[in-house]
């Protein structure tokens, strides 16, 4: 994407300038809070300034987050709490931007996070952003630490126990679909559903952890997800937002990281590559190539630029697909959605011109510095497309 590199660099600089001085919230999480800001700033220093140490601003955010924990912050989730901050610290250590002694304090938090993870999964809350699998993602980043494999095994046991077996041998999990109403059902999405379970098992398989058990659960989960395809001639999407069981009569899903074909099919593709399952890999690629043709932002539910459900997240997934497969249609599609992203920087009262879409019920367009929906995520994707070696951060989005 060299032809547009100067445009991307200008947006990156605008984002960096504003995040260097923005007010820090009480949310210390990775996807929704201050840790996501620090992740962008660290990668900015690494890629743009070519410095392999964190800036004073990043250290200030780390100290801010530690003070929040010392003051009684106990939210454990990766999106809004301690495990998200822990993942940031561990990731920066692995990049050698922090030293091991800089993050020794995490050792004192691990058992608490383990208890919360197990409490969540026993209640059926496997949710990546707000439940057990998010905490597990933090523990996977510390897998070489003493005791962590035991934590992961306990989670795997609970996932095995709570899996519901279908007549054909596939497995599924029930979860809350609507937090306001408490409605339950079967969710196949990447953000909150079974595709995140697949992503979790991909990492376990790559770590050579309990491979026989992991392979069985991984394969059976993939089979359930593949059974949810609702595509017929003329359909826009292959998968519904949740499942055929939970989306009776509604076969459409948006184009985005969070729900629908992109997150689901890309996760299936990654699993198929790891398992060397050429049949599922080909099915996944067929679905993803179909989604290259989805360009209408209104029809596809794209109202802003963020990673979660916006244009930059779509671009990033297609860019990763291009780097992994060298299929040029993926590259061209990634460029298209990045151009859409740059055209969304139109809000004079936004951050670097960007705002997050909300319905009027929830206040309309709003500013956000966050990783998941806001400018930290936009900046990280732009950095990744300028430098392909900068994309390891997206492990925290279940994309690597």
Coordinates of N, CA and C in Angstrom, one line a residue, residues 1-217:
X1 N 0.8 -1.2 0.0 CA 0.0 0.0 0.0 C 0.9 1.3 0.0
X2 N 2.0 1.2 -0.7 CA 3.0 2.3 -0.6 C 2.4 3.5 -1.3
X3 N 1.5 3.4 -2.3 CA 1.1 4.6 -3.0 C 0.3 5.6 -2.0
X4 N -0.3 5.0 -1.0 CA -1.0 5.9 -0.1 C -0.3 6.0 1.3
X5 N 0.9 5.7 1.3 CA 1.6 5.7 2.6 C 1.7 7.1 3.3
X6 N 1.8 8.1 2.5 CA 1.9 9.5 3.1 C 0.6 9.9 3.7
X7 N -0.5 9.4 3.1 CA -1.9 9.7 3.6 C -2.0 9.0 5.0
X8 N -1.6 7.7 5.0 CA -1.7 6.9 6.2 C -0.8 7.5 7.3
X9 N 0.4 7.9 6.9 CA 1.3 8.5 7.9 C 0.7 9.7 8.6
X10 N 0.0 10.5 7.8 CA -0.6 11.8 8.3 C -1.6 11.4 9.3
X11 N -2.5 10.4 9.0 CA -3.5 10.0 9.9 C -2.9 9.5 11.2
X12 N -1.9 8.6 11.1 CA -1.2 8.1 12.2 C -0.6 9.2 13.1
X13 N 0.0 10.2 12.5 CA 0.5 11.3 13.3 C -0.6 12.1 14.0
X14 N -1.7 12.3 13.3 CA -2.8 13.0 13.9 C -3.4 12.2 15.1
X15 N -3.5 10.9 15.0 CA -3.9 10.1 16.1 C -2.9 10.1 17.2
X16 N -1.6 10.0 16.9 CA -0.6 10.0 17.9 C -0.6 11.3 18.7
X17 N -0.7 12.4 18.0 CA -0.7 13.7 18.7 C -1.8 13.8 19.7
X18 N -3.0 13.4 19.3 CA -4.1 13.5 20.3 C -4.1 12.5 21.4
X19 N -3.6 11.3 21.2 CA -3.5 10.3 22.2 C -2.4 10.6 23.2
X20 N -1.4 11.4 22.8 CA -0.3 11.8 23.7 C -0.8 12.7 24.8
X21 N -2.0 13.3 24.6 CA -2.5 14.3 25.6 C -3.9 14.0 26.1
X22 N -4.5 13.0 25.6 CA -5.9 12.7 26.0 C -6.0 12.3 27.4
X23 N -7.2 12.6 28.0 CA -7.4 12.3 29.4 C -7.6 10.8 29.5
X24 N -7.0 10.2 30.6 CA -7.0 8.7 30.8 C -8.3 8.4 31.6
X25 N -9.0 7.4 31.1 CA -10.2 7.0 31.8 C -9.9 6.0 32.9
X26 N -10.9 5.6 33.7 CA -10.8 4.6 34.7 C -10.8 3.2 34.2
X27 N -11.1 3.1 32.9 CA -11.1 1.7 32.2 C -9.7 1.4 31.9
X28 N -9.1 0.4 32.5 CA -7.7 0.0 32.2 C -7.6 -1.1 31.2
X29 N -8.7 -1.5 30.6 CA -8.7 -2.7 29.8 C -8.0 -2.5 28.4
X30 N -7.9 -3.5 27.7 CA -7.1 -3.5 26.4 C -8.0 -3.0 25.3
X31 N -9.2 -3.6 25.1 CA -10.0 -3.2 24.0 C -10.8 -2.0 24.2
X32 N -11.2 -1.7 25.4 CA -12.0 -0.5 25.7 C -11.4 0.6 26.5
X33 N -10.1 0.4 26.9 CA -9.6 1.3 27.8 C -8.2 1.8 27.5
X34 N -7.5 2.2 28.6 CA -6.2 2.9 28.5 C -5.1 1.9 27.9
X35 N -5.2 0.6 28.2 CA -4.2 -0.3 27.7 C -4.1 -0.3 26.2
X36 N -5.3 -0.2 25.5 CA -5.3 -0.1 24.1 C -4.6 1.1 23.5
X37 N -4.7 2.3 24.2 CA -4.0 3.5 23.9 C -2.5 3.2 23.9
X38 N -2.1 2.6 25.1 CA -0.7 2.4 25.2 C -0.1 1.4 24.2
X39 N -0.9 0.5 23.7 CA -0.5 -0.5 22.7 C -0.2 0.3 21.4
X40 N -1.1 1.2 21.0 CA -0.9 2.0 19.8 C 0.4 2.8 20.0
X41 N 0.5 3.5 21.1 CA 1.7 4.4 21.3 C 3.0 3.6 21.3
X42 N 3.0 2.4 21.8 CA 4.2 1.6 21.8 C 4.6 1.2 20.4
X43 N 3.6 0.8 19.6 CA 3.9 0.4 18.2 C 4.3 1.6 17.4
X44 N 3.7 2.8 17.7 CA 4.2 4.0 17.0 C 5.6 4.2 17.2
X45 N 6.1 4.1 18.5 CA 7.5 4.3 18.8 C 8.3 3.2 18.1
X46 N 7.8 2.0 18.0 CA 8.6 0.9 17.5 C 8.7 1.0 15.9
X47 N 7.6 1.4 15.3 CA 7.6 1.5 13.8 C 8.0 2.8 13.2
X48 N 7.5 3.9 13.8 CA 7.7 5.2 13.2 C 9.1 5.8 13.8
X49 N 9.2 5.7 15.1 CA 10.5 6.2 15.7 C 11.6 5.2 15.7
X50 N 11.3 4.0 15.5 CA 12.3 2.9 15.5 C 13.0 2.8 16.8
X51 N 12.3 3.0 17.9 CA 12.8 2.9 19.2 C 12.2 1.6 19.9
X52 N 13.1 0.8 20.4 CA 12.7 -0.4 21.1 C 12.5 -0.3 22.6
X53 N 12.0 0.8 23.0 CA 11.7 1.1 24.4 C 10.4 1.9 24.4
X54 N 9.7 1.8 25.5 CA 8.4 2.5 25.6 C 8.7 4.0 26.0
X55 N 7.8 4.8 25.6 CA 7.9 6.3 25.9 C 7.5 6.6 27.3
X56 N 7.7 7.8 27.7 CA 7.3 8.2 29.0 C 5.7 8.1 29.1
X57 N 5.1 8.5 28.0 CA 3.6 8.4 28.0 C 3.1 7.0 28.2
X58 N 3.7 6.0 27.6 CA 3.3 4.6 27.9 C 3.5 4.3 29.3
X59 N 4.7 4.6 29.9 CA 5.0 4.4 31.3 C 4.0 5.0 32.2
X60 N 3.6 6.3 31.8 CA 2.5 7.0 32.6 C 1.2 6.2 32.6
X61 N 0.9 5.6 31.4 CA -0.4 4.8 31.4 C -0.3 3.6 32.2
X62 N 0.9 2.9 32.1 CA 1.1 1.7 33.0 C 1.0 2.1 34.4
X63 N 1.6 3.1 34.9 CA 1.5 3.6 36.3 C 0.1 3.9 36.7
X64 N -0.6 4.6 35.8 CA -2.0 4.9 36.0 C -2.8 3.7 36.2
X65 N -2.6 2.6 35.4 CA -3.3 1.4 35.5 C -3.0 0.7 36.8
X66 N -1.7 0.7 37.2 CA -1.3 0.0 38.5 C -2.0 0.7 39.6
X67 N -2.0 2.1 39.6 CA -2.7 2.8 40.7 C -4.2 2.5 40.7
X68 N -4.8 2.3 39.6 CA -6.2 1.9 39.6 C -6.4 0.5 40.3
X69 N -5.5 -0.4 40.0 CA -5.6 -1.7 40.7 C -5.4 -1.6 42.2
X70 N -4.3 -0.8 42.5 CA -4.0 -0.7 44.0 C -5.2 0.1 44.7
X71 N -6.0 0.8 43.9 CA -7.1 1.5 44.5 C -8.4 0.7 44.6
X72 N -8.3 -0.5 44.1 CA -9.4 -1.4 44.3 C -10.1 -1.9 43.0
X73 N -9.5 -1.5 41.9 CA -10.1 -2.0 40.6 C -10.0 -3.5 40.5
X74 N -11.2 -4.2 40.3 CA -11.2 -5.6 40.3 C -11.9 -6.2 39.0
X75 N -12.3 -5.4 38.1 CA -12.8 -5.9 36.9 C -11.7 -6.7 36.2
X76 N -12.0 -8.0 35.8 CA -11.0 -8.9 35.3 C -11.0 -9.1 33.8
X77 N -11.9 -8.5 33.1 CA -12.0 -8.9 31.7 C -10.9 -8.3 30.8
X78 N -10.7 -8.9 29.6 CA -9.7 -8.4 28.7 C -10.1 -7.0 28.1
X79 N -11.4 -6.8 27.9 CA -11.8 -5.6 27.2 C -11.8 -4.4 28.2
X80 N -12.2 -4.6 29.4 CA -12.3 -3.5 30.3 C -11.5 -3.6 31.6
X81 N -10.7 -4.6 31.8 CA -10.1 -4.8 33.1 C -8.7 -5.3 33.1
X82 N -8.4 -6.0 34.2 CA -7.0 -6.3 34.6 C -6.3 -7.3 33.6
X83 N -7.0 -8.3 33.1 CA -6.4 -9.2 32.2 C -6.0 -8.5 30.9
X84 N -6.7 -7.5 30.5 CA -6.4 -6.7 29.3 C -5.1 -5.9 29.5
X85 N -5.0 -5.3 30.7 CA -3.7 -4.6 31.1 C -2.6 -5.6 31.2
X86 N -2.8 -6.8 31.7 CA -1.8 -7.8 31.8 C -1.3 -8.2 30.5
X87 N -2.2 -8.4 29.5 CA -1.8 -8.8 28.2 C -0.9 -7.8 27.5
X88 N -1.3 -6.5 27.7 CA -0.4 -5.4 27.2 C 1.0 -5.5 27.7
X89 N 1.1 -5.7 29.1 CA 2.4 -5.7 29.7 C 3.2 -6.9 29.2
X90 N 2.6 -8.1 29.1 CA 3.3 -9.3 28.6 C 3.7 -9.1 27.2
X91 N 2.8 -8.5 26.4 CA 3.2 -8.3 25.0 C 4.4 -7.4 24.8
X92 N 4.4 -6.3 25.6 CA 5.5 -5.4 25.5 C 6.8 -6.0 26.0
X93 N 6.7 -6.9 26.9 CA 7.9 -7.7 27.3 C 8.4 -8.6 26.2
X94 N 7.5 -9.3 25.5 CA 7.9 -10.1 24.5 C 8.5 -9.4 23.3
X95 N 8.1 -8.1 23.1 CA 8.7 -7.3 22.1 C 10.0 -6.7 22.6
X96 N 10.4 -7.0 23.8 CA 11.6 -6.5 24.5 C 11.5 -5.0 24.7
X97 N 10.3 -4.4 24.8 CA 10.2 -3.0 25.1 C 10.0 -2.8 26.6
X98 N 9.7 -3.9 27.3 CA 9.7 -3.9 28.7 C 10.6 -5.0 29.2
X99 N 11.1 -5.0 30.4 CA 11.9 -6.0 31.0 C 11.0 -6.9 31.9
X100 N 11.5 -8.1 32.1 CA 10.7 -9.0 33.0 C 10.4 -8.4 34.3
X101 N 11.4 -7.7 34.9 CA 11.2 -7.2 36.2 C 10.2 -6.0 36.2
X102 N 10.0 -5.4 35.1 CA 9.0 -4.3 35.0 C 7.6 -4.8 35.2
X103 N 7.4 -6.1 35.0 CA 6.0 -6.6 35.0 C 5.9 -7.8 36.1
X104 N 6.8 -7.8 37.0 CA 6.7 -8.8 38.1 C 5.4 -8.8 38.8
X105 N 4.8 -7.6 38.9 CA 3.5 -7.4 39.6 C 2.4 -8.3 39.1
X106 N 2.5 -8.8 37.9 CA 1.5 -9.6 37.3 C 1.4 -11.0 38.0
X107 N 2.5 -11.4 38.6 CA 2.5 -12.7 39.3 C 1.5 -12.7 40.4
X108 N 1.4 -11.5 41.1 CA 0.5 -11.4 42.2 C -1.0 -11.4 41.8
X109 N -1.3 -11.2 40.5 CA -2.6 -11.0 40.0 C -3.1 -12.3 39.4
X110 N -2.2 -13.2 39.0 CA -2.6 -14.4 38.2 C -3.7 -15.3 38.9
X111 N -3.5 -15.5 40.2 CA -4.4 -16.4 40.8 C -5.8 -15.8 40.9
X112 N -5.9 -14.5 41.2 CA -7.2 -13.9 41.2 C -7.9 -14.0 39.8
X113 N -7.1 -13.7 38.8 CA -7.6 -13.8 37.4 C -8.1 -15.2 37.1
X114 N -7.3 -16.2 37.5 CA -7.7 -17.6 37.3 C -9.0 -17.9 38.0
X115 N -9.2 -17.4 39.2 CA -10.5 -17.7 39.9 C -11.7 -17.0 39.2
X116 N -11.5 -15.8 38.7 CA -12.5 -15.2 37.9 C -12.8 -15.9 36.6
X117 N -11.8 -16.4 35.9 CA -11.9 -17.1 34.7 C -12.8 -18.3 34.9
X118 N -12.5 -19.1 35.9 CA -13.2 -20.3 36.2 C -14.6 -20.0 36.7
X119 N -14.8 -18.9 37.4 CA -16.1 -18.5 37.9 C -17.0 -18.2 36.6
X120 N -16.4 -17.5 35.7 CA -17.1 -17.1 34.5 C -17.5 -18.4 33.7
X121 N -16.6 -19.3 33.5 CA -16.9 -20.4 32.6 C -17.9 -21.4 33.3
X122 N -17.8 -21.5 34.6 CA -18.8 -22.3 35.3 C -20.2 -21.7 35.2
X123 N -20.3 -20.4 35.0 CA -21.6 -19.7 34.8 C -22.0 -19.7 33.3
X124 N -21.2 -20.3 32.5 CA -21.5 -20.3 31.0 C -21.0 -19.1 30.3
X125 N -20.2 -18.2 31.0 CA -19.8 -17.0 30.3 C -18.4 -17.2 29.7
X126 N -18.4 -17.8 28.5 CA -17.1 -18.0 27.8 C -16.7 -16.8 27.0
X127 N -17.5 -15.7 26.9 CA -17.3 -14.6 26.1 C -15.9 -14.1 26.1
X128 N -15.4 -13.8 24.8 CA -14.0 -13.4 24.7 C -13.8 -12.0 25.3
X129 N -14.6 -11.0 24.9 CA -14.4 -9.7 25.4 C -14.8 -9.5 26.9
X130 N -15.7 -10.2 27.4 CA -16.3 -9.9 28.7 C -16.3 -11.2 29.6
X131 N -15.6 -12.2 29.3 CA -15.7 -13.4 30.1 C -14.4 -14.2 30.1
X132 N -14.6 -15.6 30.2 CA -13.5 -16.5 30.4 C -12.4 -16.5 29.3
X133 N -12.8 -16.5 28.1 CA -11.8 -16.6 27.0 C -10.9 -15.4 26.9
X134 N -11.4 -14.3 27.3 CA -10.5 -13.1 27.3 C -9.4 -13.3 28.3
X135 N -9.7 -13.7 29.5 CA -8.7 -14.0 30.6 C -7.8 -15.1 30.1
X136 N -8.3 -16.1 29.4 CA -7.5 -17.2 28.9 C -6.5 -16.6 27.9
X137 N -6.9 -15.7 27.1 CA -6.0 -15.1 26.1 C -4.8 -14.4 26.8
X138 N -5.0 -13.8 28.0 CA -3.9 -13.3 28.8 C -3.0 -14.4 29.2
X139 N -3.6 -15.5 29.8 CA -2.8 -16.6 30.3 C -2.0 -17.2 29.1
X140 N -2.6 -17.3 28.0 CA -1.8 -17.9 26.8 C -0.6 -17.1 26.5
X141 N -0.7 -15.8 26.7 CA 0.5 -14.9 26.5 C 1.6 -15.2 27.5
X142 N 1.3 -15.8 28.6 CA 2.2 -16.1 29.7 C 2.4 -17.7 29.9
X143 N 2.2 -18.4 28.8 CA 2.1 -19.8 28.9 C 3.4 -20.5 29.4
X144 N 4.5 -19.8 29.3 CA 5.8 -20.4 29.8 C 5.9 -20.2 31.3
X145 N 5.0 -19.5 32.0 CA 5.1 -19.2 33.4 C 4.6 -20.5 34.2
X146 N 5.2 -20.7 35.3 CA 4.8 -21.9 36.2 C 3.4 -21.8 36.6
X147 N 2.6 -22.9 36.4 CA 1.3 -22.9 36.8 C 0.2 -22.5 35.8
X148 N 0.6 -21.8 34.7 CA -0.3 -21.4 33.8 C -1.0 -22.5 33.0
X149 N -0.2 -23.5 32.7 CA -0.7 -24.7 31.9 C -1.8 -25.3 32.7
X150 N -1.7 -25.4 34.0 CA -2.8 -25.9 34.9 C -4.0 -25.1 34.8
X151 N -3.9 -23.8 34.8 CA -5.0 -22.9 34.7 C -5.8 -23.2 33.3
X152 N -5.0 -23.3 32.3 CA -5.6 -23.5 31.0 C -6.3 -24.9 30.9
X153 N -5.6 -25.9 31.5 CA -6.3 -27.2 31.5 C -7.6 -27.2 32.2
X154 N -7.7 -26.4 33.3 CA -8.9 -26.4 34.1 C -10.0 -25.7 33.2
X155 N -9.7 -24.7 32.5 CA -10.6 -24.1 31.6 C -11.1 -25.1 30.5
X156 N -10.1 -25.8 29.9 CA -10.4 -26.8 28.9 C -11.4 -27.8 29.4
X157 N -11.2 -28.3 30.7 CA -12.1 -29.2 31.3 C -13.5 -28.7 31.4
X158 N -13.6 -27.4 31.8 CA -15.0 -26.8 31.9 C -15.6 -26.6 30.5
X159 N -14.8 -26.3 29.5 CA -15.4 -26.2 28.2 C -15.9 -27.6 27.7
X160 N -15.1 -28.6 27.9 CA -15.5 -29.9 27.6 C -16.8 -30.3 28.3
X161 N -16.9 -30.0 29.6 CA -18.1 -30.4 30.3 C -19.4 -29.6 29.9
X162 N -19.2 -28.4 29.5 CA -20.4 -27.5 29.1 C -20.8 -27.6 27.6
X163 N -20.0 -28.3 26.8 CA -20.3 -28.5 25.4 C -21.6 -29.4 25.3
X164 N -22.4 -28.9 24.4 CA -23.7 -29.7 24.1 C -23.5 -30.4 22.8
X165 N -23.6 -31.7 22.8 CA -23.4 -32.6 21.6 C -24.6 -32.6 20.8
X166 N -24.4 -32.5 19.5 CA -25.5 -32.6 18.5 C -25.6 -34.0 18.0
X167 N -26.6 -34.3 17.3 CA -26.8 -35.7 16.8 C -25.7 -36.1 15.9
X168 N -25.1 -35.2 15.1 CA -24.1 -35.6 14.2 C -22.7 -35.5 14.8
X169 N -22.6 -35.3 16.1 CA -21.3 -35.3 16.8 C -20.7 -33.9 16.9
X170 N -21.2 -32.9 16.2 CA -20.8 -31.6 16.4 C -21.1 -31.1 17.8
X171 N -20.4 -30.0 18.3 CA -20.7 -29.5 19.6 C -21.0 -28.0 19.6
X172 N -21.7 -27.5 20.6 CA -22.1 -26.1 20.6 C -22.2 -25.7 22.1
X173 N -22.2 -24.4 22.3 CA -22.3 -23.9 23.7 C -23.5 -22.8 23.7
X174 N -24.2 -22.8 24.7 CA -25.3 -21.8 24.9 C -24.7 -20.6 25.6
X175 N -25.2 -19.4 25.2 CA -24.7 -18.2 25.8 C -25.8 -17.1 25.8
X176 N -25.6 -16.0 26.5 CA -26.5 -14.9 26.4 C -26.4 -14.1 25.1
X177 N -27.5 -14.0 24.4 CA -27.4 -13.2 23.1 C -27.7 -11.8 23.3
X178 N -28.6 -11.5 24.2 CA -29.0 -10.1 24.5 C -28.9 -9.8 26.0
X179 N -27.9 -8.9 26.3 CA -27.7 -8.6 27.7 C -28.9 -7.9 28.3
X180 N -29.6 -7.1 27.6 CA -30.7 -6.3 28.1 C -31.9 -7.2 28.5
X181 N -32.2 -8.2 27.6 CA -33.3 -9.1 27.8 C -33.0 -10.4 28.5
X182 N -31.7 -10.8 28.5 CA -31.3 -12.1 29.0 C -31.5 -13.2 28.1
X183 N -31.9 -13.0 26.8 CA -32.2 -14.0 25.9 C -31.0 -14.9 25.6
X184 N -31.2 -16.2 25.7 CA -30.1 -17.1 25.4 C -30.2 -17.8 24.1
X185 N -29.1 -18.3 23.6 CA -29.1 -19.0 22.3 C -27.7 -19.5 21.9
X186 N -27.5 -19.7 20.7 CA -26.2 -20.2 20.2 C -25.5 -19.2 19.3
X187 N -24.4 -18.7 19.7 CA -23.7 -17.6 19.1 C -22.4 -18.1 18.4
X188 N -22.3 -17.9 17.1 CA -21.1 -18.4 16.3 C -20.1 -17.3 16.0
X189 N -20.4 -16.1 16.5 CA -19.5 -14.9 16.2 C -18.1 -15.0 16.8
X190 N -17.2 -14.2 16.3 CA -15.9 -14.1 16.8 C -15.8 -13.3 18.1
X191 N -16.5 -12.3 18.2 CA -16.5 -11.4 19.4 C -17.0 -12.0 20.7
X192 N -18.1 -12.7 20.5 CA -18.8 -13.2 21.7 C -19.2 -14.7 21.6
X193 N -18.9 -15.3 20.5 CA -19.4 -16.6 20.3 C -18.4 -17.7 20.0
X194 N -18.9 -18.8 19.4 CA -18.1 -20.0 19.2 C -16.9 -19.9 18.4
X195 N -16.8 -18.9 17.5 CA -15.6 -18.7 16.7 C -14.4 -18.4 17.6
X196 N -14.7 -17.7 18.7 CA -13.6 -17.4 19.7 C -13.2 -18.7 20.4
X197 N -14.0 -19.7 20.6 CA -13.6 -21.0 21.1 C -12.7 -21.7 20.1
X198 N -13.0 -21.6 18.8 CA -12.2 -22.1 17.8 C -10.8 -21.4 17.9
X199 N -10.8 -20.1 18.0 CA -9.5 -19.4 18.0 C -8.7 -19.8 19.2
X200 N -9.3 -20.0 20.4 CA -8.7 -20.4 21.6 C -8.0 -21.8 21.4
X201 N -8.7 -22.7 20.7 CA -8.2 -24.0 20.5 C -7.1 -24.0 19.4
X202 N -7.1 -23.1 18.5 CA -6.0 -23.0 17.5 C -4.7 -22.7 18.3
X203 N -4.8 -21.8 19.3 CA -3.6 -21.4 20.0 C -3.1 -22.6 20.9
X204 N -4.0 -23.4 21.5 CA -3.6 -24.5 22.2 C -2.9 -25.6 21.3
X205 N -3.5 -25.7 20.2 CA -2.9 -26.7 19.2 C -1.5 -26.3 18.8
X206 N -1.3 -25.0 18.5 CA 0.0 -24.4 18.2 C 1.0 -24.6 19.3
X207 N 0.5 -24.5 20.5 CA 1.4 -24.7 21.7 C 1.6 -26.2 22.0
X208 N 1.1 -27.1 21.2 CA 1.2 -28.5 21.4 C 0.7 -28.9 22.8
X209 N -0.4 -28.3 23.2 CA -1.1 -28.6 24.5 C -2.3 -29.5 24.3
X210 N -2.2 -30.7 24.9 CA -3.3 -31.7 24.9 C -3.9 -31.8 23.5
X211 N -3.0 -32.1 22.5 CA -3.4 -32.0 21.1 C -4.6 -32.9 20.8
X212 N -4.6 -34.1 21.3 CA -5.7 -35.0 21.0 C -7.1 -34.5 21.4
X213 N -7.1 -34.0 22.7 CA -8.4 -33.4 23.2 C -8.7 -32.2 22.4
X214 N -7.7 -31.3 22.2 CA -7.9 -30.1 21.5 C -8.4 -30.3 20.1
X215 N -7.8 -31.2 19.4 CA -8.2 -31.5 18.0 C -9.6 -31.9 17.9
X216 N -10.0 -32.8 18.8 CA -11.4 -33.3 18.8 C -12.4 -32.2 19.0
X217 N -12.2 -31.4 20.1 CA -13.1 -30.3 20.4 C -13.1 -29.2 19.2

